[in-house]
Tab-separated table of C-alpha atoms in Angstrom:
chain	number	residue	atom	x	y	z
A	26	UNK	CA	164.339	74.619	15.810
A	27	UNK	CA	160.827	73.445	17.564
A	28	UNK	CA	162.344	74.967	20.907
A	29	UNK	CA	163.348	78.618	19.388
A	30	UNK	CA	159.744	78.219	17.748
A	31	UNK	CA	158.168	77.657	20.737
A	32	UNK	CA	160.337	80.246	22.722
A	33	UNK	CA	159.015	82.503	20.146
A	34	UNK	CA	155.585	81.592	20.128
A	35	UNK	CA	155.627	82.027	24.577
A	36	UNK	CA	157.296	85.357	23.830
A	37	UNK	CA	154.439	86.538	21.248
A	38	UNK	CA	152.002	85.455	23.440
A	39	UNK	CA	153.642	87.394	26.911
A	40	UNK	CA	153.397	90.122	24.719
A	41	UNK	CA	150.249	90.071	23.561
A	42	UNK	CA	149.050	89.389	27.407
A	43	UNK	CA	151.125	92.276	28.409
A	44	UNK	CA	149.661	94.779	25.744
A	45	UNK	CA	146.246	93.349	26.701
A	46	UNK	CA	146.522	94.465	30.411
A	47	UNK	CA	148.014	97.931	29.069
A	48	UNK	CA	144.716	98.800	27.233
A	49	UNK	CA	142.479	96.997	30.279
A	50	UNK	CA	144.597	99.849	32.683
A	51	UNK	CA	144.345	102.392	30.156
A	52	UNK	CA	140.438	101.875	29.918
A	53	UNK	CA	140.492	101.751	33.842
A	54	UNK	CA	142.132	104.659	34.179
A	55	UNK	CA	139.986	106.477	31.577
A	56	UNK	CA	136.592	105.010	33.519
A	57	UNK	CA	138.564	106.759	36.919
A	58	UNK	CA	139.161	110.323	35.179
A	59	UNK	CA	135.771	110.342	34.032
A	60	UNK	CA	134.151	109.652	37.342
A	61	UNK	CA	136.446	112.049	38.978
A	62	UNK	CA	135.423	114.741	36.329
A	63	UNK	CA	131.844	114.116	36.799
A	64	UNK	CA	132.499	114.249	40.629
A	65	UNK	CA	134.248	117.849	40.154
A	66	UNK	CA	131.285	118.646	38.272
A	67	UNK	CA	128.938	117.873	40.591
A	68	UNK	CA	130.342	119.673	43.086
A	69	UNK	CA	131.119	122.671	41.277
A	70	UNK	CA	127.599	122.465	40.744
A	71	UNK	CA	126.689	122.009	43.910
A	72	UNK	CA	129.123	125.073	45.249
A	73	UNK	CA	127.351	127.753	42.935
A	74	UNK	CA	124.002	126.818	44.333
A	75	UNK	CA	125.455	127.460	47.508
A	76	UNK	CA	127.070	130.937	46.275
A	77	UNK	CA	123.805	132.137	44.964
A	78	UNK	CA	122.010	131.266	48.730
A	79	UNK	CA	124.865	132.956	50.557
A	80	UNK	CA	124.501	136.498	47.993
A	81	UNK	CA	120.915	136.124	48.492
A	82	UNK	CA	121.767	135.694	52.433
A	83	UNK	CA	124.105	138.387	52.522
A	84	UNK	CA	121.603	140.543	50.579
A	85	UNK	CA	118.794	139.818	53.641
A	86	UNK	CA	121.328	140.615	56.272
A	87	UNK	CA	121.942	144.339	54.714
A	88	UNK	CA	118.132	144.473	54.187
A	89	UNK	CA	117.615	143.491	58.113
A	90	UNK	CA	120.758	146.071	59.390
A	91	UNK	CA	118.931	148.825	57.266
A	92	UNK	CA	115.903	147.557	58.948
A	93	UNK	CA	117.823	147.767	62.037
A	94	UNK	CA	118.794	151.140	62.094
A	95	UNK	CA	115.853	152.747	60.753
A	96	UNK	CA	114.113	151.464	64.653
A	97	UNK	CA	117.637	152.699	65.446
A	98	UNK	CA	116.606	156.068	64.104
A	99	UNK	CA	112.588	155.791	65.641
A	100	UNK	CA	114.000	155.085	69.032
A	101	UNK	CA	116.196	157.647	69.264
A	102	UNK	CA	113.450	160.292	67.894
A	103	UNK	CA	110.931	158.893	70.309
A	104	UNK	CA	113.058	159.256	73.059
A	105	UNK	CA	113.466	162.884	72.419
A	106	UNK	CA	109.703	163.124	71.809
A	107	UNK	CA	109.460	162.079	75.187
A	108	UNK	CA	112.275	163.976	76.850
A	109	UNK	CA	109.973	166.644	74.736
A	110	UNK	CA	106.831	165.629	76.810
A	111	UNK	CA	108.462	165.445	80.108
A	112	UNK	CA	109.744	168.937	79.921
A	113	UNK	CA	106.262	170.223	79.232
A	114	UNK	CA	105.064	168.379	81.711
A	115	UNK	CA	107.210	169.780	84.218
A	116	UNK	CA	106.311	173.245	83.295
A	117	UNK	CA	102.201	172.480	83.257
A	118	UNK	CA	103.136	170.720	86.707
A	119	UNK	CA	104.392	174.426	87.331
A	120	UNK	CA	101.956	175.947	86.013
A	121	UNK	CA	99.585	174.078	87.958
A	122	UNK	CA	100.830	174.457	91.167
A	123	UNK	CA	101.501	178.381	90.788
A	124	UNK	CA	97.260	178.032	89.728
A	125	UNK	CA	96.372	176.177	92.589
A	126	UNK	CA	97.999	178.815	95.174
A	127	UNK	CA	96.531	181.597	93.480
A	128	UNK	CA	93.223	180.151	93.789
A	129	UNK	CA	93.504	179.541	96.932
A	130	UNK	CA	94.977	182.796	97.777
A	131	UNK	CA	91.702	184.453	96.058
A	132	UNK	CA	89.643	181.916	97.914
A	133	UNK	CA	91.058	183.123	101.441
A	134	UNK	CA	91.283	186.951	100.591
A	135	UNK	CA	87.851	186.675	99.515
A	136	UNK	CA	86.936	185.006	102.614
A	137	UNK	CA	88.584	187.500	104.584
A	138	UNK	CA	87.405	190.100	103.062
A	139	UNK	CA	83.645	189.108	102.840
A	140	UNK	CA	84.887	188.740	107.052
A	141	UNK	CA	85.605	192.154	107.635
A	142	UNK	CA	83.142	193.804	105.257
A	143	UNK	CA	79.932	191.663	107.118
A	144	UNK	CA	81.305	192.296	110.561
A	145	UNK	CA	82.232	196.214	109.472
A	146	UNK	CA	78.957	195.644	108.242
A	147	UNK	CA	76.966	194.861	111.220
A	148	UNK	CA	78.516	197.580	113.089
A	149	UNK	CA	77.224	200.200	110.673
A	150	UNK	CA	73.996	199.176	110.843
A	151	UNK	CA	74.058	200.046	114.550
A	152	UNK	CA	75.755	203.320	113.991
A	153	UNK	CA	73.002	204.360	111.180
A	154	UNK	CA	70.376	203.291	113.606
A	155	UNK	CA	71.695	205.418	116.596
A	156	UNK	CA	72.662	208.554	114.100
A	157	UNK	CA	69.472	208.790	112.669
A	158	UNK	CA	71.061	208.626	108.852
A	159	UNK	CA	69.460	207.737	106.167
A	160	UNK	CA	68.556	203.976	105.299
A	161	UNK	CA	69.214	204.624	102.061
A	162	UNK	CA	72.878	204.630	103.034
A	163	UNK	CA	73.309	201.971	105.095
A	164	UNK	CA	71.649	200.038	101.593
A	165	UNK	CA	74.095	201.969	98.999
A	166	UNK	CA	76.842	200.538	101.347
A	167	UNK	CA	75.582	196.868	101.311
A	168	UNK	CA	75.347	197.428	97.371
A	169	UNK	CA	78.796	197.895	97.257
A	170	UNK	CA	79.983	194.754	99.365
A	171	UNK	CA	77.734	192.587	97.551
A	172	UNK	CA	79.439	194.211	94.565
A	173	UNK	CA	83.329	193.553	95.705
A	174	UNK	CA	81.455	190.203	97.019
A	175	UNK	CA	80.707	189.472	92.902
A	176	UNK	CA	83.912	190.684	91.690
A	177	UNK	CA	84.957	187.995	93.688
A	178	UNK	CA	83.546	185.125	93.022
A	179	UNK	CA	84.100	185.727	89.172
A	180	UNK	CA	87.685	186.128	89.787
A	181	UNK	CA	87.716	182.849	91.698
A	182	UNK	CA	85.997	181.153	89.281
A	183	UNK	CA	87.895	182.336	86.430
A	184	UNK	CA	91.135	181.182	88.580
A	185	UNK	CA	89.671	177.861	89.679
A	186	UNK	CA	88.792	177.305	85.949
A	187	UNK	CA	92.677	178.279	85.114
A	188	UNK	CA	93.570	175.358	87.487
A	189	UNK	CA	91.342	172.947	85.406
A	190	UNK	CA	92.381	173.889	82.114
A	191	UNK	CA	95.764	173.318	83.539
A	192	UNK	CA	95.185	170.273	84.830
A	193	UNK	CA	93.640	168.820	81.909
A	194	UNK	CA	96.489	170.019	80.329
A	195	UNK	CA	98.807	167.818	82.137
A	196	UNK	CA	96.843	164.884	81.404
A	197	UNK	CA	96.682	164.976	78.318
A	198	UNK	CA	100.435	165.441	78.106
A	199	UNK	CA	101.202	162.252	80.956
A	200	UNK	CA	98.428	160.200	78.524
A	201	UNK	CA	100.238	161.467	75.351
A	202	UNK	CA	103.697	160.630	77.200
A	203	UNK	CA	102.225	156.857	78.034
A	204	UNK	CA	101.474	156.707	74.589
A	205	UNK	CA	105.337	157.590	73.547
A	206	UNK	CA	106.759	155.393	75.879
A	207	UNK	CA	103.860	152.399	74.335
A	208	UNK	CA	105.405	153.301	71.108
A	209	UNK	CA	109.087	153.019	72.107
A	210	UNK	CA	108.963	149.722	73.806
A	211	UNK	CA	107.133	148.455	70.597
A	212	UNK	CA	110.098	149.669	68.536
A	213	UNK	CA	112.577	148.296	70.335
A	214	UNK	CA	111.023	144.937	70.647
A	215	UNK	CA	110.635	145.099	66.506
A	216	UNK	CA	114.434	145.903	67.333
A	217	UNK	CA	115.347	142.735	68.863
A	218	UNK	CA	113.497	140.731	66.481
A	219	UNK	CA	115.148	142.046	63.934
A	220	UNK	CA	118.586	141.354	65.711
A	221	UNK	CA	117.534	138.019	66.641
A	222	UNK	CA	116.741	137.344	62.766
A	223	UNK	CA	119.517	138.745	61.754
A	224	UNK	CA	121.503	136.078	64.378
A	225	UNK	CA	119.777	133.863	62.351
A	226	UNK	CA	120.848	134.873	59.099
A	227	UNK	CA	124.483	135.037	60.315
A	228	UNK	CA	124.482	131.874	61.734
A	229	UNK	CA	122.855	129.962	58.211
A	230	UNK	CA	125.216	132.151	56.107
A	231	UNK	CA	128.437	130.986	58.045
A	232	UNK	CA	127.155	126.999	57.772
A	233	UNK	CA	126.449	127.823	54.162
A	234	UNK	CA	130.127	129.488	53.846
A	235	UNK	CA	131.240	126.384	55.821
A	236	UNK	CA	129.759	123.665	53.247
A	237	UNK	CA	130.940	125.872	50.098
A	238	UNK	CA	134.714	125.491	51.942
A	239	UNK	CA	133.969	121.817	52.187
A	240	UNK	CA	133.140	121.516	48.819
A	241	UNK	CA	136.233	123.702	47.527
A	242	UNK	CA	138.918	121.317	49.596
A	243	UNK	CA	136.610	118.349	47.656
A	244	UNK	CA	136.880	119.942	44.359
A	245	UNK	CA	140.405	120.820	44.915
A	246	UNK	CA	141.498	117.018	46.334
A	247	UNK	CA	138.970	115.610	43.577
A	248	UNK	CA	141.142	117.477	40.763
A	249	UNK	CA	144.852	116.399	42.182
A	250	UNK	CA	143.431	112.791	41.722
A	251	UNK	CA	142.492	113.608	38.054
A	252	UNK	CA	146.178	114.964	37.646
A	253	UNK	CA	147.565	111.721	39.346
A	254	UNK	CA	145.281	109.528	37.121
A	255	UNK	CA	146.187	111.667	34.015
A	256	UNK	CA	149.679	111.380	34.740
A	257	UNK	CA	149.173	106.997	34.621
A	258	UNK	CA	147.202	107.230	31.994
A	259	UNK	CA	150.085	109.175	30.034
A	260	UNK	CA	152.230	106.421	30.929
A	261	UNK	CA	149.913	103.265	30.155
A	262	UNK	CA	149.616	104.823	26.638
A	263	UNK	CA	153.689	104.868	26.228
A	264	UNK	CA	153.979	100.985	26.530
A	265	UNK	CA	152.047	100.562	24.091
């Protein structure tokens, strides 16, 4: 009898041990579950931060290709501002030229003219002399050279101020065209800023999209622990 009491007794006692360690296992496992929730949590956490910078990232990046396009659109309607210019500068260049000959043209008629008219002239004065004519002639004539002489002269100055008008003309358009082609080289360097931000942007949202995968393969391996530690934990609780 004392040795089935004590057999008993050692039996009570592995028992109570054993049911001892079940509860210290199922309170370990309990502790593990709860840190692994509050891990998932945490990251979760952590991963819609990250969603909200990458919308707001993604939002800057359509904001910068808008941005992009409108120079796009400026370039291209500069260009053909200045394709514009160029044209009328080639025609004032034409304009010029055809000016400049027909000045010159008046300028040597003139001069030929005045020529034959002073040595026709000169000869007539003779002839008047030797005919015994009137003076009064010989003057009426010279009236009328100085006359054609006049008619002259105001035609080459109203050509030679053609040629300037002209000419100021085309420098205002080659100064208008410098200022086109000023203008276009500004908008395409706000161009390649804007590309180079945009770079930017592209390159911060793909380490941001980067992290937010990290964080989902986390959340994901975090949460197939929790299932394996549920799973224990189911089983601590049947011994009991």
């Amino acid at each position: 009898l004392p040795a089935l009491r004590y057999a008993a007794e050692d039996c009570l006692t592995v028992h109570a041990t054993s049911a001892d360690q079940v509860k210290q296992n199922i309170d370990d496992i309990t502790e593990q579950i709860n840190r692994i929730n509050q891990n998932i949590e945490n990251l979760e956490d952590q991963q819609e931060i990250l969603e909200e910078e990458m919308e707001d990232l993604n939002a800057e990046i359509i904001n910068t290709m808008t941005s992009i396009g409108l120079k796009e659109d400026a370039i291209a309607e500069t260009e053909g501002d200045i394709e514009r210019k160029e044209s009328d500068i080639a025609q004032t260049m034409r304009e010029y030229d055809a000016a400049r000959e027909t000045e010159q043209q008046q300028y040597d008629d003139m001069v030929l003219r005045l020529r034959r008219m002073y040595e026709s002239g000169d000869q007539n004065v003779v002839d008047y002399l030797l005919s015994g004519q009137s003076f009064s002639d010989l003057l009426t004539q010279m009236d009328f050279v100085e006359s054609i002489y006049a008619y002259d002269r105001m035609k080459l100055t109203e050509y030679t101020q053609t040629k300037e008008q002209v000419l100021e003309l085309w420098n205002q358009l080659e100064t208008e065209k410098q200022d086109l082609e000023t203008q276009k080289a500004n908008l395409e360097l706000d161009k390649q800023n804007l590309e180079s931000q945009k770079s930017d942007l592209d390159q911060l949202l793909a380490k941001k999209k980067s992290q937010s995968d990290n964080y989902e393969a986390e959340i994901k391996k975090a949460k197939q622990e929790a299932g394996v530690a549920k799973r224990k934990l189911q089983q601590e609780q049947e011994k009991l």
